[in-house]
XYZ file of N, CA, C and O in Angstrom:
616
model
N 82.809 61.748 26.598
C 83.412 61.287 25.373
C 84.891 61.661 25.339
O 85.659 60.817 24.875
N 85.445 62.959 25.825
C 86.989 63.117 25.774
C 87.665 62.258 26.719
O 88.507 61.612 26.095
N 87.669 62.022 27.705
C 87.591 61.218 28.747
C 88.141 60.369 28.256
O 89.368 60.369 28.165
N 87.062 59.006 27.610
C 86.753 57.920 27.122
C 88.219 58.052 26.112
O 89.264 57.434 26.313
N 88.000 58.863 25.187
C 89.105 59.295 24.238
C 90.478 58.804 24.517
O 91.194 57.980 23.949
N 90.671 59.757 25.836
C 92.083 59.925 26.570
C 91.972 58.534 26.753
O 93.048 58.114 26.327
N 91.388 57.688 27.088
C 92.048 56.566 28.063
C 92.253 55.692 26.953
O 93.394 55.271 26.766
N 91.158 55.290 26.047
C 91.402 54.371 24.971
C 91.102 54.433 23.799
O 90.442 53.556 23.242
N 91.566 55.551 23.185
C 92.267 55.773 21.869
C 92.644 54.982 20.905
O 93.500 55.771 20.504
N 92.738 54.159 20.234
C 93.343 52.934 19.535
C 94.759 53.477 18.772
O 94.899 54.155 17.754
N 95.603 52.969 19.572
C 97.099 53.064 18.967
C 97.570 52.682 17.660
O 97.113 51.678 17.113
N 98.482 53.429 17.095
C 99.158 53.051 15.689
C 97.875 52.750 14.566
O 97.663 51.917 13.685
N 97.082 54.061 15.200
C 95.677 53.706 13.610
C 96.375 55.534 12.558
O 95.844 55.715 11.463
N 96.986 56.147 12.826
C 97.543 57.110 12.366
C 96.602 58.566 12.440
O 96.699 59.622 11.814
N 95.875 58.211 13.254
C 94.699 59.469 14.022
C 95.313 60.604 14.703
O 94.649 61.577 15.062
N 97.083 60.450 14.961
C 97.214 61.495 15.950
C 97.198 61.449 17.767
O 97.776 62.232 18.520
N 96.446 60.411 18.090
C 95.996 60.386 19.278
C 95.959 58.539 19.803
O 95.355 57.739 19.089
N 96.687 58.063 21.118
C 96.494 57.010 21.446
C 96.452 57.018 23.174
O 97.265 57.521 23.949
N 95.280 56.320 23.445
C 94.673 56.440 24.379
C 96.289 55.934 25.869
O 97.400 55.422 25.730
N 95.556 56.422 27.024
C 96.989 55.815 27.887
C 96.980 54.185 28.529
O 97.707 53.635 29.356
N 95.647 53.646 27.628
C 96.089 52.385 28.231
C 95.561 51.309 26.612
O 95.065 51.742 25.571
N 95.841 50.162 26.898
C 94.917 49.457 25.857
C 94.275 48.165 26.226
O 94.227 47.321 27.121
N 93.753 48.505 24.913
C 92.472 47.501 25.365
C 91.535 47.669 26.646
O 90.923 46.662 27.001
N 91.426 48.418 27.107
C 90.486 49.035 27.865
C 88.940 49.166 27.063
O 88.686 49.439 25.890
N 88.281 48.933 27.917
C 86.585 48.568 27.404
C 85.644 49.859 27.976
O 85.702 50.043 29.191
N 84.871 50.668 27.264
C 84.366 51.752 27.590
C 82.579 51.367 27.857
O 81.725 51.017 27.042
N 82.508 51.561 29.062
C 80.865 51.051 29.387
C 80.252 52.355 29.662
O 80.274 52.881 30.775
N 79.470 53.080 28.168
C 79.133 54.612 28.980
C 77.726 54.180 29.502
O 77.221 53.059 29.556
N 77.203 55.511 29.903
C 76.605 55.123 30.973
C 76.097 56.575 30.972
O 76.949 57.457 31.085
N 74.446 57.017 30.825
C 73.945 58.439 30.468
C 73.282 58.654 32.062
O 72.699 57.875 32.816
N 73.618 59.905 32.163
C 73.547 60.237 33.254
C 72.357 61.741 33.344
O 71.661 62.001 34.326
N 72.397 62.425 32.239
C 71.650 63.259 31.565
C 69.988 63.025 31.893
O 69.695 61.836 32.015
N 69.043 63.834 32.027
C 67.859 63.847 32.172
C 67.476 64.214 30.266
O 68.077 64.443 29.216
N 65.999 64.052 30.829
C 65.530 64.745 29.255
C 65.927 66.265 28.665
O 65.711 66.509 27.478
N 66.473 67.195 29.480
C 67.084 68.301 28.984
C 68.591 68.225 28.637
O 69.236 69.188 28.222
N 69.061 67.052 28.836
C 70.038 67.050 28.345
C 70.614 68.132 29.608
O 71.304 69.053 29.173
N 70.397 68.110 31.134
C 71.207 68.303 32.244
C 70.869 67.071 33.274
O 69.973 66.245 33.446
N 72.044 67.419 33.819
C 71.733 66.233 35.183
C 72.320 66.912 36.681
O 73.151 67.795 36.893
N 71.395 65.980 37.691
C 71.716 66.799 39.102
C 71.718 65.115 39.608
O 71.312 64.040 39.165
N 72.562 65.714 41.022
C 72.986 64.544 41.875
C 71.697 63.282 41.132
O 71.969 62.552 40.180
N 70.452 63.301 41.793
C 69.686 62.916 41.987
C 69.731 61.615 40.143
O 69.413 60.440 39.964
N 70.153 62.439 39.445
C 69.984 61.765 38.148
C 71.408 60.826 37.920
O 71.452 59.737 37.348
N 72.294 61.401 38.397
C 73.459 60.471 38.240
C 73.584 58.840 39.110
O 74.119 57.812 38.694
N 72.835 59.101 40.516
C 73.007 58.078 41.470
C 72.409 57.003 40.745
O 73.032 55.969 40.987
N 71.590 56.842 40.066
C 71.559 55.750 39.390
C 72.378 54.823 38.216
O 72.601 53.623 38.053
N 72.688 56.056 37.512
C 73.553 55.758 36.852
C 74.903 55.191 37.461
O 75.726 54.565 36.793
N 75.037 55.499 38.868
C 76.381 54.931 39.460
C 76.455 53.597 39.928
O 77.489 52.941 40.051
N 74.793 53.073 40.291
C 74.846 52.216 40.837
C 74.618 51.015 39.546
O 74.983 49.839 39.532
N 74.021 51.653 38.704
C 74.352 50.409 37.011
C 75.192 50.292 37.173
O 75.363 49.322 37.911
N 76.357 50.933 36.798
C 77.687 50.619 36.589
C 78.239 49.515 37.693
O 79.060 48.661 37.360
N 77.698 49.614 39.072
C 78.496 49.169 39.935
C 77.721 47.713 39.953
O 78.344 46.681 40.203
N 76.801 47.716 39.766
C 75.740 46.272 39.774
C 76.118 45.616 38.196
O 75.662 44.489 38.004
N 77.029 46.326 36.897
C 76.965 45.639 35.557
C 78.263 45.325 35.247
O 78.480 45.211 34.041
N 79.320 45.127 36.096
C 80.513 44.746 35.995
C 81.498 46.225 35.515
O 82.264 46.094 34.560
N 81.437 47.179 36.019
C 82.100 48.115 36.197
C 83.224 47.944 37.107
O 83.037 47.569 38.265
N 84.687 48.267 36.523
C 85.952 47.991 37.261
C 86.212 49.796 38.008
O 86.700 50.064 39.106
N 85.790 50.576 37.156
C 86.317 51.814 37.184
C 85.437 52.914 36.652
O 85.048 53.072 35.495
N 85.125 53.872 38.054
C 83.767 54.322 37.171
C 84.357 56.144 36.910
O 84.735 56.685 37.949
N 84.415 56.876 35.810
C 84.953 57.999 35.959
C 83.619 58.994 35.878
O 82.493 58.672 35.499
N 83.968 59.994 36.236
C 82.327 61.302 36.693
C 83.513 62.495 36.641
O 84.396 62.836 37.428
N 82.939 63.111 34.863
C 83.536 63.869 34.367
C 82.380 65.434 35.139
O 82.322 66.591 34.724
N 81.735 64.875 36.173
C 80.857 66.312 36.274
C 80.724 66.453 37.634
O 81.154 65.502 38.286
N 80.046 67.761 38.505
C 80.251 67.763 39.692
C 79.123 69.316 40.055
O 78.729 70.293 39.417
N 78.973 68.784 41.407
C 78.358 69.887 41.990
C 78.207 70.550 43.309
O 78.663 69.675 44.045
N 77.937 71.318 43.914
C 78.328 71.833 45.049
C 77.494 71.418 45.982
O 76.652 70.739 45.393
N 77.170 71.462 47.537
C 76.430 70.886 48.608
C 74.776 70.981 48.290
O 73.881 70.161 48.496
N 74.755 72.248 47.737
C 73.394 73.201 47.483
C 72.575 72.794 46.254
O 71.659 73.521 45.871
N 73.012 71.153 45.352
C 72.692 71.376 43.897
C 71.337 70.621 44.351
O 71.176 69.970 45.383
N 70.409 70.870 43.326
C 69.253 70.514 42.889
C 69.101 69.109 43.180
O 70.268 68.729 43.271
N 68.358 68.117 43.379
C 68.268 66.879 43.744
C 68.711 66.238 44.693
O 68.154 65.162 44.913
N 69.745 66.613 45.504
C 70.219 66.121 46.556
C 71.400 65.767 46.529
O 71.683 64.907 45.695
N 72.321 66.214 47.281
C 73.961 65.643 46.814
C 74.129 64.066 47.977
O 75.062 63.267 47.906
N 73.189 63.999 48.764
C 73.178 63.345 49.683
C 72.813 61.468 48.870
O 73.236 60.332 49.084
N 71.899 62.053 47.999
C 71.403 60.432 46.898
C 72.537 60.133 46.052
O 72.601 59.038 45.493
N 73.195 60.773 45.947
C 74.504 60.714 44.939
C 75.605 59.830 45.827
O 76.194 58.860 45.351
N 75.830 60.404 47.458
C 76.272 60.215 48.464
C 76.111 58.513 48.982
O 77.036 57.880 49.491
N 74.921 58.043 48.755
C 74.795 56.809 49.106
C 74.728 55.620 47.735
O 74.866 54.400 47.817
N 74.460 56.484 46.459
C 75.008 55.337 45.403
C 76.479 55.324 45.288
O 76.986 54.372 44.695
N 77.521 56.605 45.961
C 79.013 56.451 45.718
C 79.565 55.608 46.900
O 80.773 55.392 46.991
N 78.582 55.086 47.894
C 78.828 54.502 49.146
C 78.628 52.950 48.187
O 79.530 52.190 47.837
N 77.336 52.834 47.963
C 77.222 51.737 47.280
C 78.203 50.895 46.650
O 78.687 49.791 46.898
N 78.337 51.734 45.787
C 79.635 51.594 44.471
C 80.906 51.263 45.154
O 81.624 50.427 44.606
N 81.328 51.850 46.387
C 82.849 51.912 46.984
C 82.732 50.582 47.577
O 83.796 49.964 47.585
N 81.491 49.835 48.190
C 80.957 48.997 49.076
C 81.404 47.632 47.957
O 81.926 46.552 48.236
N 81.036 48.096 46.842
C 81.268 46.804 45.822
C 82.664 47.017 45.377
O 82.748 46.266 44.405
N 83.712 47.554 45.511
C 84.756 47.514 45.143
C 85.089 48.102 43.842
O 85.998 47.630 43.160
N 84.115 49.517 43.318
C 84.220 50.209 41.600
C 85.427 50.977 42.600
O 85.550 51.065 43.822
N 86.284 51.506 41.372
C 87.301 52.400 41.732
C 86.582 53.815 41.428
O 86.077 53.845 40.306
N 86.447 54.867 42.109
C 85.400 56.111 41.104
C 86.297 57.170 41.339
O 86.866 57.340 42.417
N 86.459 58.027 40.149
C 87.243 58.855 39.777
C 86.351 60.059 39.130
O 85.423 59.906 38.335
N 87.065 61.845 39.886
C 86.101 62.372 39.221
C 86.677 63.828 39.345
O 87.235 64.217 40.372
N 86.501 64.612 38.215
C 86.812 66.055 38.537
C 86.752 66.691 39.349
O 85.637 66.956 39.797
N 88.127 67.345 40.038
C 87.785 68.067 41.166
C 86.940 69.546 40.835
O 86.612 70.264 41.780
N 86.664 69.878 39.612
C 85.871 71.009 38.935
C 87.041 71.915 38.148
O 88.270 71.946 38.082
N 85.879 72.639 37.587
C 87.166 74.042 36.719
C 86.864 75.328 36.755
O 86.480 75.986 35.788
N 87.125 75.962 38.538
C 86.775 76.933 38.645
C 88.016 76.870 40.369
O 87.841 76.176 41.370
N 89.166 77.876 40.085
C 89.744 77.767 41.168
C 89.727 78.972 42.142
O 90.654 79.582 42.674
N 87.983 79.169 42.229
C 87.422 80.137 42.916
C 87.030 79.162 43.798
O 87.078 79.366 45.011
N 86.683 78.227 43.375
C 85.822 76.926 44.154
C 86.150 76.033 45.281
O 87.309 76.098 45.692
N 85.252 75.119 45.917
C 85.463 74.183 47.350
C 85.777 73.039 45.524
O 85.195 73.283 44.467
N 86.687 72.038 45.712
C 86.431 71.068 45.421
C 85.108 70.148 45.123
O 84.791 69.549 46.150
N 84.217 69.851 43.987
C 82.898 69.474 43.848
C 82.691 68.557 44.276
O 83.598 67.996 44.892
N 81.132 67.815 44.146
C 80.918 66.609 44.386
C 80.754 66.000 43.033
O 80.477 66.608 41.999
N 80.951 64.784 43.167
C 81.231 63.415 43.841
C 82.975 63.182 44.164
O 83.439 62.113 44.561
N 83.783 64.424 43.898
C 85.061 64.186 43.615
C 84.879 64.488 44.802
O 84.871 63.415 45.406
N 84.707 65.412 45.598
C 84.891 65.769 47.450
C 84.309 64.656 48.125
O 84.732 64.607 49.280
N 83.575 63.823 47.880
C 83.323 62.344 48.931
C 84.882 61.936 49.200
O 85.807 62.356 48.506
N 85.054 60.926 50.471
C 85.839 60.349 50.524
C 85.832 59.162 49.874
O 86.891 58.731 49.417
N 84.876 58.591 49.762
C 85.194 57.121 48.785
C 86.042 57.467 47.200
O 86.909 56.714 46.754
N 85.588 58.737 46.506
C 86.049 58.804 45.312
C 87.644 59.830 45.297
O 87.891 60.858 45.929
N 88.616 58.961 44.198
C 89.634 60.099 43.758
C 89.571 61.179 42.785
O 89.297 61.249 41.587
N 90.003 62.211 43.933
C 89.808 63.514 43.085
C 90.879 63.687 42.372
O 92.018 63.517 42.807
N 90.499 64.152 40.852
C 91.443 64.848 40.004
C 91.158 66.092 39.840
O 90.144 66.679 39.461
N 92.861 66.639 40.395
C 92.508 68.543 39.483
C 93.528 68.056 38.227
O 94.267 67.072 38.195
N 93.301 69.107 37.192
C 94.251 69.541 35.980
C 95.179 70.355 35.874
O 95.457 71.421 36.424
N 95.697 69.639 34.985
C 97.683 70.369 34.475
C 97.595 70.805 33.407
O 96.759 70.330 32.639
N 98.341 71.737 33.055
C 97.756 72.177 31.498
C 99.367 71.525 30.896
O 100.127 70.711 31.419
N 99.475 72.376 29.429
C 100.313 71.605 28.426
C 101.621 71.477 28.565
O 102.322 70.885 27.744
N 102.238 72.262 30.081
C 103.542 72.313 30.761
C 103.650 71.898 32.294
O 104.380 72.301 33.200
N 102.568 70.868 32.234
C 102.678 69.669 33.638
C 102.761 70.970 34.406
O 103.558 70.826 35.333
N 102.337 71.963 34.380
C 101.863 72.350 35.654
C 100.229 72.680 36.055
O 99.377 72.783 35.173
N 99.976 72.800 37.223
C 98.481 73.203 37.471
C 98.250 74.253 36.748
O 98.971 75.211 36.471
N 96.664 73.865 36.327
C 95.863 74.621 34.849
C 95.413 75.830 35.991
O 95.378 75.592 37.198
N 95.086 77.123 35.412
C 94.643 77.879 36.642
C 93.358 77.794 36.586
O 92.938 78.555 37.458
N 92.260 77.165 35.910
C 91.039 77.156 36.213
C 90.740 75.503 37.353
O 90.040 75.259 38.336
N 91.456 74.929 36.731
C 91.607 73.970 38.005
C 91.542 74.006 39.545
O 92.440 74.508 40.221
N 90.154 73.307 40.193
C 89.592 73.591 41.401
C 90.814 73.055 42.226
O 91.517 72.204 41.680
N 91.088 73.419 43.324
C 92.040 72.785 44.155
C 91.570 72.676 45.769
O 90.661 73.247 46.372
N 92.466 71.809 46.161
C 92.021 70.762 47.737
C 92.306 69.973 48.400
O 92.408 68.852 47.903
N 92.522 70.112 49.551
C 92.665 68.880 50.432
C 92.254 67.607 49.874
O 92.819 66.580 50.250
N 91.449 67.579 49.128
C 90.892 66.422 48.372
C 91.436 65.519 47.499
O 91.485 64.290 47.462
N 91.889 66.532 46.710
C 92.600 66.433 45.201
C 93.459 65.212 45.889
O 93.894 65.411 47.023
N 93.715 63.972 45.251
C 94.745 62.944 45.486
C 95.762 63.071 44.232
O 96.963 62.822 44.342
N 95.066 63.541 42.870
C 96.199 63.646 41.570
C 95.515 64.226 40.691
O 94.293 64.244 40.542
N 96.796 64.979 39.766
C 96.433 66.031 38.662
C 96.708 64.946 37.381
O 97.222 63.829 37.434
N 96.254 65.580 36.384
C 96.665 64.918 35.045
C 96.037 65.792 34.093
O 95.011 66.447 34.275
N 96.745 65.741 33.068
C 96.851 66.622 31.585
C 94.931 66.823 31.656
O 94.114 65.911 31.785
N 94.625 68.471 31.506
C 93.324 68.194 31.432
C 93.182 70.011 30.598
O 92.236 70.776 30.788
N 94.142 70.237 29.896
C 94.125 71.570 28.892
C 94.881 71.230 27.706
O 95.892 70.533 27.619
N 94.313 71.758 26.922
C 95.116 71.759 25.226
C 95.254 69.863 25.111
O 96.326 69.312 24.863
N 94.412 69.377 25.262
C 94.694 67.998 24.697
C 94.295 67.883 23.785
O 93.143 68.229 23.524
N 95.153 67.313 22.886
C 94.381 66.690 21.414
C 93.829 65.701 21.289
O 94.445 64.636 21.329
N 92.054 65.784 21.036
C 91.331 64.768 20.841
C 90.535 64.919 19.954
O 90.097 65.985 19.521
N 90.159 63.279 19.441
C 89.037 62.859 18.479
C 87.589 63.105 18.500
O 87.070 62.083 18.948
N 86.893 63.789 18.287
C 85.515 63.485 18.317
C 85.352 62.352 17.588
O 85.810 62.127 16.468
N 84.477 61.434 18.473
C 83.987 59.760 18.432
C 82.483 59.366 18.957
O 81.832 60.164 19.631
N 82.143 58.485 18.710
C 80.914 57.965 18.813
C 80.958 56.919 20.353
O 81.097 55.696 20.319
N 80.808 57.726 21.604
C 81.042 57.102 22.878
C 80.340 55.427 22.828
O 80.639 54.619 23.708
N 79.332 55.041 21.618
C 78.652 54.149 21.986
C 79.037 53.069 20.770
O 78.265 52.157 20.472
N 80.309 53.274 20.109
C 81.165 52.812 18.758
C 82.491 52.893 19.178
O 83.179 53.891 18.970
N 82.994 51.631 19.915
C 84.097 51.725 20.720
C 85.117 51.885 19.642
O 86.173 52.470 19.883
N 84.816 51.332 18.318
C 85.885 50.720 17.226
C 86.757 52.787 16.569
O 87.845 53.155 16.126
N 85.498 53.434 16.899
C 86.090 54.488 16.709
C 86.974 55.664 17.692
O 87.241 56.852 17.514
N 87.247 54.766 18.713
C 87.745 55.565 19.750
C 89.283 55.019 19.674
O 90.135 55.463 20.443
């Protein structure tokens, strides 16, 4: 939902906050199991909706290490999928700069983002890497809580 926020915000509504592009169309997309967590295994589907339902650009605000639960390898062949159809996929390089760069952001098909905090420089919890292709504002942002599935309020 912050994500979603950042990108398309609705400009000149006097909220404080306007997204960095417009008119941009938000297709979410639950990735979550019934506990309200998700592992590789639960997202790969969700990647490949997107990529089979007219998805231009798919972003994966979450990530996990070689060792996670379900298989990082099923995740591995729906981000093959997805790259195969031409989705652009974008995804946290993580927020722990103890860390390897996560998955799905450490595949090569997807661009990794680390974070900058509120003086364009690297945030220090921000994972870093050979990986990383670009940073962008990802501390102290001001955002709306919105209804991800009520575009009119974003």
């Amino acid at each position: 939902t912050r994500v979603a926020g950042v990108i398309s915000a609705v400009h000149d509504n006097g909220l404080g906050i306007a997204g960095v592009t417009r008119g941009a169309r938000i297709m979410p997309v639950r990735v979550l199991n019934d506990f309200n967590l998700a592992f590789p295994s639960d997202a790969a589907p969700g990647v490949v909706w997107a990529a089979d339902n007219g998805a231009d650009i798919l972003n994966m605000s979450f990530g996990w290490n070689e060792y996670a639960p379900g298989g990082i390898e099923v995740l591995h062949d729906a981000i093959r999928y997805a790259h195969e159809s031409g989705l652009l996929m974008v995804a946290s390089s993580g927020t722990s700069a103890s860390i390897a760069v996560t998955y799905p952001a450490a595949f090569p098909e997807v661009m990794a983002v680390g974070a900058t905090n509120n003086r364009d420089k690297i945030w220090a919890n921000s994972t870093r890497g050979p990986e990383i292709s670009v940073v962008a504002p990802g501390k102290d942002i001001l955002l709306l809580k919105a209804d991800p599935f009520n575009p009119d309020e974003l």
